């Protein structure tokens, strides 16, 4: 079974240290390369779909979370405040309040809407040590987040557009959702007590799911404190489910932050995450691909294998040219073992470039693919182009 914790260690993707703390993994070079490739892909996907990217701090004053409603409804999942200079600061439990203030920082008019704001940013959750493990339950999350501020009559189309984006990304990443869940409010103080508001936002999400012909389950008590969610569920090899992507309709925070625009009343906030937190996403991708990542996200895209020491200078030159062409490439010299042993050690690398006397003479690399098939001599520029191919 592909357990991401075992593969993560074997492939040098990530690790933890008790001195940093549980639930706080760090990314090793191979894992950081995978993560960066995904970050770049999602950033470009969002840009092509009209998002503007922002950056905001990972903490804010306690009053910010009192205003957003987190303090009243979500405090038990938050880290306790830090006292600095007589003020209390909290590690953020979500990016929404910062984005609401970014919206409010400029005068907005009906013509500016929908305003789509995205950020890949840190958020923090005070999970108990007992439930933490690998990349799936962590205390520091790097979240692919975004908020669409739109007029009420635009909300349904924006929800649908967010689902299009999610489905496109899943296809590209090789993710298969196990089910769509419409997550509704439950009883108690974890949910804002405003039944008409909930009915309105639930209707928007339910109508869109029906209009798109998607099968879905409705579950009470799984909503956000401010509104319902469409949650797109994935499962690990043991069948344990978790939420990866989400789309939410929120009438609450625009009210709390007194958001407005000229030519209309209050904008609606559509919260959406295309691929969720990068920790959970990469854990899932490790398991889905068994470590054999598609070329565009592979930690090492090309390994250069000289047949013997005689081809070492040519092989070193090839690595240099591959890196120059934009590939993540490395050398596996002959002193590391037989060609067969070196190929086995790099069996997850998409392009294996064997350099023998013939290749030295021709100046081209013979490409061997992961499945053992030969792609023949391929110019480096073409290999680099192929490994960039995501859209
Ligand atoms: Zn949000």
Short mmCIF file of C-alpha atoms in Angstrom, two decimals, residues 1-14 30-31 33-34 173-174 237 281-301 328 344-352 370:
data_model
loop_
_atom_site.label_atom_id
_atom_site.label_comp_id
_atom_site.label_asym_id
_atom_site.label_seq_id
_atom_site.Cartn_x
_atom_site.Cartn_y
_atom_site.Cartn_z
CA UNK A 1 0.00 0.00 0.00
CA UNK A 2 1.26 3.47 -0.85
CA UNK A 3 1.48 5.15 2.56
CA UNK A 4 2.67 8.72 1.99
CA UNK A 5 4.64 8.68 5.26
CA UNK A 6 6.74 5.67 4.19
CA UNK A 7 7.22 6.94 0.61
CA UNK A 8 7.88 10.46 1.87
CA UNK A 9 10.80 9.19 3.92
CA UNK A 10 12.12 6.80 1.23
CA UNK A 11 12.01 9.46 -1.48
CA UNK A 12 13.38 12.24 0.73
CA UNK A 13 10.29 14.43 0.31
CA UNK A 14 9.70 15.61 3.87
CA UNK A 30 12.75 16.75 -3.47
CA UNK A 31 9.46 17.57 -1.71
CA UNK A 33 10.55 20.80 -5.82
CA UNK A 34 7.23 18.95 -6.15
CA UNK A 173 -3.00 16.42 -11.08
CA UNK A 174 -4.44 12.91 -11.45
CA UNK A 237 -5.54 3.94 0.40
CA UNK A 281 -2.52 17.60 -1.48
CA UNK A 282 1.06 16.35 -1.75
CA UNK A 283 0.35 13.50 0.71
CA UNK A 284 -2.48 12.44 -1.60
CA UNK A 285 -0.40 12.82 -4.78
CA UNK A 286 2.40 10.69 -3.29
CA UNK A 287 -0.16 7.95 -2.70
CA UNK A 288 -1.95 8.34 -6.05
CA UNK A 289 1.26 8.24 -8.12
CA UNK A 290 3.22 5.92 -5.82
CA UNK A 291 6.11 8.40 -6.08
CA UNK A 292 6.18 8.21 -9.91
CA UNK A 293 5.04 11.81 -10.37
CA UNK A 294 4.10 13.16 -13.82
CA UNK A 295 7.18 14.72 -15.44
CA UNK A 296 6.10 18.31 -14.80
CA UNK A 297 6.02 17.83 -11.02
CA UNK A 298 8.74 15.18 -10.60
CA UNK A 299 11.48 16.23 -8.13
CA UNK A 300 14.13 15.10 -10.63
CA UNK A 301 12.96 15.14 -14.23
CA UNK A 328 15.57 19.48 -12.86
CA UNK A 344 16.82 0.88 -10.75
CA UNK A 345 17.90 3.52 -8.22
CA UNK A 346 16.36 6.19 -10.48
CA UNK A 347 13.35 4.19 -11.65
CA UNK A 348 10.94 7.01 -10.69
CA UNK A 349 12.77 9.63 -12.79
CA UNK A 350 10.74 10.28 -15.98
CA UNK A 351 13.68 10.74 -18.35
CA UNK A 352 16.81 8.61 -18.06
CA UNK A 370 10.31 5.08 -16.77
#
